[in-house]
Amino acid sequence: MKRYLAILFALSLVFATKAHGQTPPAQSKEILRLVQNIPLPTQGYMDRIAVDIKGQRLFISGEHNHTLVVVDLQVGKAIHETPLAASPKKPVYLPGTNEIWLNLEDSSVVCISGTTYEVTKTIPLTGFGDANRGGDNGAYDPNTHLFYAAVEVFTPNALEAFKGGIDIAYSGADNHVHSGATIDIVDTKTGKMVGSMKMPGGDPAGVAIEPSGKQMYVTMGDIIDGESHVAVVDLEKREVVAQWPITGGPVPHTAGLDPIHHRPPVCR
């Protein structure tokens, strides 16, 4: 049974404002509305996307099918699927080189051509080949052209259970070893891993970078003394410099950043 992507084109007001210099009507009270459903060739489980604003394309991590799905937003349909060696996680589109970079569950990062949609580079990370380590979230810094890929450390058999359809991420249980996780750094210009940062736990679930590129916030899903925490990373030193507890919201999955109010929102 096909799943459907409900594209809220009201969100495209943001894109249109940037791309065409238009502004939404001042009197309009309608912020979001559903205008179209686009069928996707995947059996669900897809929670990460990237967008090519100029080319009007959407790139979706088809995690269940191990594919990157390309959607043409102008014609409203999926136009390509790129098969991958493992479940894709965080995609990032680079308009300057017309490439899609994303990390995979097997602890690798791949580069996909935005022209042929073929994998052109594969970069193994620190957890590559380890059955109990796996890639999850990530972030890209356009100032340095560095891709920061999170590598988690699971308890024995937890990752295999997840691949088999058991939802370990949202069950509320802690399925990670509380040490050994890393944020691995890939230079998208050279296609090489150029560093690795140790995290205080085993579950770096969300990654967000300040616009200045000086600090990164990593939501750690590890439950320690009943709480998870946010690791504050100095990107120049490439080390964790502070940890903030997350009270009342264990096992966070992702993170954002509000640079105006200096707050990193997290989402369970």
mmCIF file of C-alpha atoms in Angstrom:
data_model
loop_
_atom_site.group_PDB
_atom_site.id
_atom_site.type_symbol
_atom_site.label_atom_id
_atom_site.label_comp_id
_atom_site.label_asym_id
_atom_site.label_seq_id
_atom_site.Cartn_x
_atom_site.Cartn_y
_atom_site.Cartn_z
ATOM 1 C CA MET A 1 0.000 0.000 0.000
ATOM 2 C CA LYS A 2 1.458 3.342 -1.004
ATOM 3 C CA ARG A 3 1.899 6.115 1.485
ATOM 4 C CA TYR A 4 1.106 9.690 0.477
ATOM 5 C CA LEU A 5 3.064 12.824 1.073
ATOM 6 C CA ALA A 6 0.773 15.690 1.949
ATOM 7 C CA ILE A 7 2.681 18.689 0.701
ATOM 8 C CA LEU A 8 1.592 21.868 2.417
ATOM 9 C CA PHE A 9 2.241 24.347 -0.324
ATOM 10 C CA ALA A 10 1.437 27.170 2.039
ATOM 11 C CA LEU A 11 4.927 26.513 3.311
ATOM 12 C CA SER A 12 6.117 27.444 -0.152
ATOM 13 C CA LEU A 13 5.186 31.017 0.693
ATOM 14 C CA VAL A 14 8.466 31.046 2.551
ATOM 15 C CA PHE A 15 10.306 29.740 -0.499
ATOM 16 C CA ALA A 16 8.463 32.053 -2.875
ATOM 17 C CA THR A 17 9.211 35.067 -0.735
ATOM 18 C CA LYS A 18 12.912 34.296 -0.872
ATOM 19 C CA ALA A 19 13.001 33.200 -4.496
ATOM 20 C CA HIS A 20 10.708 35.769 -6.078
ATOM 21 C CA GLY A 21 10.632 38.648 -3.604
ATOM 22 C CA GLN A 22 6.888 38.240 -3.075
ATOM 23 C CA THR A 23 5.091 38.703 0.219
ATOM 24 C CA PRO A 24 1.906 36.925 1.336
ATOM 25 C CA PRO A 25 -1.261 39.018 1.551
ATOM 26 C CA ALA A 26 -1.334 41.108 4.738
ATOM 27 C CA GLN A 27 -5.054 40.399 5.352
ATOM 28 C CA SER A 28 -4.796 36.627 4.986
ATOM 29 C CA LYS A 29 -5.497 34.630 8.153
ATOM 30 C CA GLU A 30 -4.958 31.300 6.439
ATOM 31 C CA ILE A 31 -1.430 30.210 7.286
ATOM 32 C CA LEU A 32 -1.392 26.586 6.098
ATOM 33 C CA ARG A 33 -3.711 24.631 3.879
ATOM 34 C CA LEU A 34 -3.501 21.273 2.137
ATOM 35 C CA VAL A 35 -3.550 21.667 -1.634
ATOM 36 C CA GLN A 36 -2.130 18.414 -2.986
ATOM 37 C CA ASN A 37 -1.238 14.803 -2.216
ATOM 38 C CA ILE A 38 1.717 13.242 -3.999
ATOM 39 C CA PRO A 39 1.966 9.405 -3.981
ATOM 40 C CA LEU A 40 5.372 8.063 -3.052
ATOM 41 C CA PRO A 41 6.945 4.715 -4.026
ATOM 42 C CA THR A 42 7.810 3.707 -0.465
ATOM 43 C CA GLN A 43 6.209 1.775 2.367
ATOM 44 C CA GLY A 44 6.465 4.618 4.854
ATOM 45 C CA TYR A 45 8.960 5.506 7.590
ATOM 46 C CA MET A 46 10.409 8.692 6.120
ATOM 47 C CA ASP A 47 10.999 11.629 8.425
ATOM 48 C CA ARG A 48 13.869 13.565 6.883
ATOM 49 C CA ILE A 49 13.820 15.739 3.763
ATOM 50 C CA ALA A 50 15.893 18.313 1.877
ATOM 51 C CA VAL A 51 14.724 20.803 -0.749
ATOM 52 C CA ASP A 52 16.141 22.273 -3.931
ATOM 53 C CA ILE A 53 14.318 25.611 -3.995
ATOM 54 C CA LYS A 54 15.552 26.780 -7.400
ATOM 55 C CA GLY A 55 14.967 23.431 -9.082
ATOM 56 C CA GLN A 56 11.707 22.770 -7.196
ATOM 57 C CA ARG A 57 12.754 19.298 -6.083
ATOM 58 C CA LEU A 58 12.241 17.499 -2.809
ATOM 59 C CA PHE A 59 14.643 14.798 -1.607
ATOM 60 C CA ILE A 60 13.153 12.304 0.852
ATOM 61 C CA SER A 61 14.962 9.639 2.848
ATOM 62 C CA GLY A 62 12.981 6.469 2.168
ATOM 63 C CA GLU A 63 14.280 4.781 5.286
ATOM 64 C CA HIS A 64 12.143 1.638 5.037
ATOM 65 C CA ASN A 65 12.969 1.033 1.358
ATOM 66 C CA HIS A 66 16.652 2.078 1.574
ATOM 67 C CA THR A 67 16.215 4.640 -1.182
ATOM 68 C CA LEU A 68 16.458 8.370 -1.763
ATOM 69 C CA VAL A 69 13.209 9.525 -3.329
ATOM 70 C CA VAL A 70 13.264 12.547 -5.668
ATOM 71 C CA VAL A 71 10.015 14.496 -6.069
ATOM 72 C CA ASP A 72 9.412 17.082 -8.797
ATOM 73 C CA LEU A 73 7.299 19.714 -7.030
ATOM 74 C CA GLN A 74 6.305 21.436 -10.267
ATOM 75 C CA VAL A 75 4.637 18.384 -11.766
ATOM 76 C CA GLY A 76 3.688 16.872 -8.421
ATOM 77 C CA LYS A 77 5.156 13.388 -8.677
ATOM 78 C CA ALA A 78 8.114 11.241 -7.699
ATOM 79 C CA ILE A 79 10.569 11.079 -10.586
ATOM 80 C CA HIS A 80 13.387 8.900 -9.282
ATOM 81 C CA GLU A 81 14.525 6.443 -6.597
ATOM 82 C CA THR A 82 18.195 5.925 -5.819
ATOM 83 C CA PRO A 83 18.888 2.535 -4.162
ATOM 84 C CA LEU A 84 21.253 2.719 -1.200
ATOM 85 C CA ALA A 85 23.347 0.232 0.749
ATOM 86 C CA ALA A 86 21.497 0.987 4.005
ATOM 87 C CA SER A 87 18.684 3.088 5.418
ATOM 88 C CA PRO A 88 19.236 6.801 4.589
ATOM 89 C CA LYS A 89 19.088 9.335 7.397
ATOM 90 C CA LYS A 90 19.824 13.092 7.152
ATOM 91 C CA PRO A 91 19.886 14.500 3.564
ATOM 92 C CA VAL A 92 21.407 17.867 2.654
ATOM 93 C CA TYR A 93 21.200 19.469 -0.788
ATOM 94 C CA LEU A 94 24.146 21.616 -1.954
ATOM 95 C CA PRO A 95 23.003 23.911 -4.788
ATOM 96 C CA GLY A 96 26.542 25.057 -5.601
ATOM 97 C CA THR A 97 27.616 21.571 -6.659
ATOM 98 C CA ASN A 98 24.144 20.108 -7.344
ATOM 99 C CA GLU A 99 24.769 17.255 -4.915
ATOM 100 C CA ILE A 100 22.801 15.508 -2.199
ATOM 101 C CA TRP A 101 24.828 14.408 0.807
ATOM 102 C CA LEU A 102 23.392 12.076 3.398
ATOM 103 C CA ASN A 103 24.479 9.663 6.072
ATOM 104 C CA LEU A 104 23.353 6.047 6.177
ATOM 105 C CA GLU A 105 22.458 3.639 8.955
ATOM 106 C CA ASP A 106 25.594 1.587 8.238
ATOM 107 C CA SER A 107 27.762 4.494 9.492
ATOM 108 C CA SER A 108 28.741 5.920 6.142
ATOM 109 C CA VAL A 109 28.141 9.164 4.267
ATOM 110 C CA VAL A 110 27.336 9.177 0.561
ATOM 111 C CA CYS A 111 27.251 11.852 -2.119
ATOM 112 C CA ILE A 112 24.582 11.617 -4.831
ATOM 113 C CA SER A 113 24.671 13.541 -8.098
ATOM 114 C CA GLY A 114 21.772 15.948 -8.528
ATOM 115 C CA THR A 115 21.949 15.299 -12.281
ATOM 116 C CA THR A 116 22.151 11.500 -12.609
ATOM 117 C CA TYR A 117 20.956 10.671 -9.063
ATOM 118 C CA GLU A 118 23.738 8.115 -8.798
ATOM 119 C CA VAL A 119 26.007 7.630 -5.783
ATOM 120 C CA THR A 120 29.352 9.205 -6.646
ATOM 121 C CA LYS A 121 31.189 8.990 -3.298
ATOM 122 C CA THR A 122 31.018 6.780 -0.215
ATOM 123 C CA ILE A 123 32.862 7.767 2.961
ATOM 124 C CA PRO A 124 33.074 5.198 5.800
ATOM 125 C CA LEU A 125 32.683 6.659 9.302
ATOM 126 C CA THR A 126 34.061 5.438 12.642
ATOM 127 C CA GLY A 127 31.234 2.955 13.194
ATOM 128 C CA PHE A 128 31.368 1.421 9.721
ATOM 129 C CA GLY A 129 31.226 -2.377 9.896
ATOM 130 C CA ASP A 130 30.137 -2.439 13.563
ATOM 131 C CA ALA A 131 26.753 -4.167 13.930
ATOM 132 C CA ASN A 132 25.963 -2.211 17.112
ATOM 133 C CA ARG A 133 26.773 1.242 15.762
ATOM 134 C CA GLY A 134 24.686 3.185 13.284
ATOM 135 C CA GLY A 135 24.268 6.586 11.656
ATOM 136 C CA ASP A 136 21.239 8.686 12.498
ATOM 137 C CA ASN A 137 21.011 12.476 12.375
ATOM 138 C CA GLY A 138 23.384 15.118 11.051
ATOM 139 C CA ALA A 139 23.907 18.739 10.076
ATOM 140 C CA TYR A 140 25.745 20.705 7.395
ATOM 141 C CA ASP A 141 27.738 23.921 7.820
ATOM 142 C CA PRO A 142 27.691 25.885 4.529
ATOM 143 C CA ASN A 143 30.501 28.154 5.769
ATOM 144 C CA THR A 144 33.038 25.358 6.104
ATOM 145 C CA HIS A 145 31.415 22.806 3.733
ATOM 146 C CA LEU A 146 31.551 20.258 6.548
ATOM 147 C CA PHE A 147 28.920 17.567 7.099
ATOM 148 C CA TYR A 148 28.547 16.485 10.731
ATOM 149 C CA ALA A 149 27.209 12.917 10.936
ATOM 150 C CA ALA A 150 26.015 11.381 14.205
ATOM 151 C CA VAL A 151 26.974 7.780 14.959
ATOM 152 C CA GLU A 152 24.992 6.034 17.719
ATOM 153 C CA VAL A 153 25.937 3.033 19.849
ATOM 154 C CA PHE A 154 23.154 0.515 20.452
ATOM 155 C CA THR A 155 22.764 -2.239 22.997
ATOM 156 C CA PRO A 156 23.324 -5.720 21.496
ATOM 157 C CA ASN A 157 20.639 -6.683 18.960
ATOM 158 C CA ALA A 158 18.767 -3.349 19.314
ATOM 159 C CA LEU A 159 19.740 -2.138 15.855
ATOM 160 C CA GLU A 160 18.754 -5.467 14.307
ATOM 161 C CA ALA A 161 15.388 -5.266 16.089
ATOM 162 C CA PHE A 162 14.891 -1.793 14.673
ATOM 163 C CA LYS A 163 15.671 -3.012 11.161
ATOM 164 C CA GLY A 164 13.129 -5.759 11.709
ATOM 165 C CA GLY A 165 10.375 -3.266 12.381
ATOM 166 C CA ILE A 166 10.443 -2.959 16.186
ATOM 167 C CA ASP A 167 10.213 0.718 17.094
ATOM 168 C CA ILE A 168 13.073 1.200 19.527
ATOM 169 C CA ALA A 169 13.357 4.946 18.952
ATOM 170 C CA TYR A 170 9.889 5.940 20.141
ATOM 171 C CA SER A 171 9.101 3.257 22.715
ATOM 172 C CA GLY A 172 10.370 5.402 25.581
ATOM 173 C CA ALA A 173 12.995 2.789 26.385
ATOM 174 C CA ASP A 174 16.706 3.456 26.373
ATOM 175 C CA ASN A 175 18.315 1.158 23.814
ATOM 176 C CA HIS A 176 21.776 2.697 23.712
ATOM 177 C CA VAL A 177 25.071 2.059 25.406
ATOM 178 C CA HIS A 178 25.915 5.173 27.444
ATOM 179 C CA SER A 179 29.302 5.770 25.832
ATOM 180 C CA GLY A 180 31.135 5.606 22.547
ATOM 181 C CA ALA A 181 28.943 7.812 20.319
ATOM 182 C CA THR A 182 30.623 10.255 17.949
ATOM 183 C CA ILE A 183 29.920 13.104 15.593
ATOM 184 C CA ASP A 184 32.079 12.376 12.553
ATOM 185 C CA ILE A 185 33.119 15.201 10.240
ATOM 186 C CA VAL A 186 33.160 14.866 6.455
ATOM 187 C CA ASP A 187 34.601 17.523 4.156
ATOM 188 C CA THR A 188 32.231 17.701 1.187
ATOM 189 C CA LYS A 189 34.894 19.441 -0.905
ATOM 190 C CA THR A 190 37.426 16.625 -0.640
ATOM 191 C CA GLY A 191 35.031 13.759 0.063
ATOM 192 C CA LYS A 192 37.005 12.643 3.121
ATOM 193 C CA MET A 193 36.405 12.238 6.831
ATOM 194 C CA VAL A 194 38.501 14.908 8.532
ATOM 195 C CA GLY A 195 37.689 14.451 12.206
ATOM 196 C CA SER A 196 35.590 12.808 14.885
ATOM 197 C CA MET A 197 34.218 14.208 18.136
ATOM 198 C CA LYS A 198 33.407 12.023 21.154
ATOM 199 C CA MET A 199 29.934 12.514 22.624
ATOM 200 C CA PRO A 200 28.968 12.051 26.298
ATOM 201 C CA GLY A 201 26.710 9.062 25.743
ATOM 202 C CA GLY A 202 25.564 6.702 23.038
ATOM 203 C CA ASP A 203 22.600 8.461 21.437
ATOM 204 C CA PRO A 204 23.297 11.739 19.575
ATOM 205 C CA ALA A 205 19.736 12.044 18.249
ATOM 206 C CA GLY A 206 19.528 15.663 17.068
ATOM 207 C CA VAL A 207 22.171 18.022 15.674
ATOM 208 C CA ALA A 208 21.899 21.794 15.158
ATOM 209 C CA ILE A 209 24.625 24.317 14.267
ATOM 210 C CA GLU A 210 24.650 28.018 15.118
ATOM 211 C CA PRO A 211 24.687 30.322 12.048
ATOM 212 C CA SER A 212 28.124 31.545 13.179
ATOM 213 C CA GLY A 213 29.431 28.005 12.854
ATOM 214 C CA LYS A 214 31.137 28.231 16.242
ATOM 215 C CA GLN A 215 28.873 26.000 18.298
ATOM 216 C CA MET A 216 26.780 22.908 17.758
ATOM 217 C CA TYR A 217 23.989 21.557 19.941
ATOM 218 C CA VAL A 218 23.481 17.797 20.142
ATOM 219 C CA THR A 219 20.427 16.341 21.876
ATOM 220 C CA MET A 220 21.537 13.173 23.621
ATOM 221 C CA GLY A 221 18.776 10.614 24.011
ATOM 222 C CA ASP A 222 20.560 8.679 26.756
ATOM 223 C CA ILE A 223 18.480 8.516 29.936
ATOM 224 C CA ILE A 224 20.840 9.186 32.840
ATOM 225 C CA ASP A 225 19.325 9.663 36.308
ATOM 226 C CA GLY A 226 15.924 10.007 34.644
ATOM 227 C CA GLU A 227 16.933 12.759 32.209
ATOM 228 C CA SER A 228 18.471 13.258 28.805
ATOM 229 C CA HIS A 229 20.674 16.220 27.970
ATOM 230 C CA VAL A 230 21.956 18.610 25.317
ATOM 231 C CA ALA A 231 25.670 18.546 24.604
ATOM 232 C CA VAL A 232 27.167 21.918 23.647
ATOM 233 C CA VAL A 233 30.071 21.471 21.221
ATOM 234 C CA ASP A 234 32.794 24.020 20.470
ATOM 235 C CA LEU A 235 33.417 23.446 16.759
ATOM 236 C CA GLU A 236 36.809 25.153 16.786
ATOM 237 C CA LYS A 237 38.061 22.949 19.625
ATOM 238 C CA ARG A 238 35.952 20.032 18.356
ATOM 239 C CA GLU A 239 34.943 19.010 21.868
ATOM 240 C CA VAL A 240 31.976 19.095 24.242
ATOM 241 C CA VAL A 241 32.214 22.160 26.503
ATOM 242 C CA ALA A 242 28.882 21.960 28.386
ATOM 243 C CA GLN A 243 25.880 19.730 29.047
ATOM 244 C CA TRP A 244 22.331 20.948 29.717
ATOM 245 C CA PRO A 245 19.696 18.610 31.214
ATOM 246 C CA ILE A 246 16.383 18.071 29.425
ATOM 247 C CA THR A 247 13.787 17.941 32.185
ATOM 248 C CA GLY A 248 10.550 16.077 31.527
ATOM 249 C CA GLY A 249 11.347 15.055 27.975
ATOM 250 C CA PRO A 250 13.536 11.944 27.795
ATOM 251 C CA VAL A 251 14.696 10.335 24.562
ATOM 252 C CA PRO A 252 14.689 13.426 22.293
ATOM 253 C CA HIS A 253 14.794 12.679 18.587
ATOM 254 C CA THR A 254 15.712 15.907 16.862
ATOM 255 C CA ALA A 255 16.831 19.489 17.470
ATOM 256 C CA GLY A 256 16.370 22.912 15.909
ATOM 257 C CA LEU A 257 17.787 26.341 16.604
ATOM 258 C CA ASP A 258 16.205 29.718 17.317
ATOM 259 C CA PRO A 259 19.213 32.046 16.828
ATOM 260 C CA ILE A 260 17.185 35.206 17.518
ATOM 261 C CA HIS A 261 16.204 34.140 21.032
ATOM 262 C CA HIS A 262 19.315 31.948 21.525
ATOM 263 C CA ARG A 263 17.306 28.809 22.221
ATOM 264 C CA PRO A 264 17.824 25.308 20.814
ATOM 265 C CA PRO A 265 14.342 23.668 20.705
ATOM 266 C CA VAL A 266 14.295 19.887 20.956
ATOM 267 C CA CYS A 267 11.571 17.435 20.006
ATOM 268 C CA ARG A 268 10.846 14.072 21.554
#
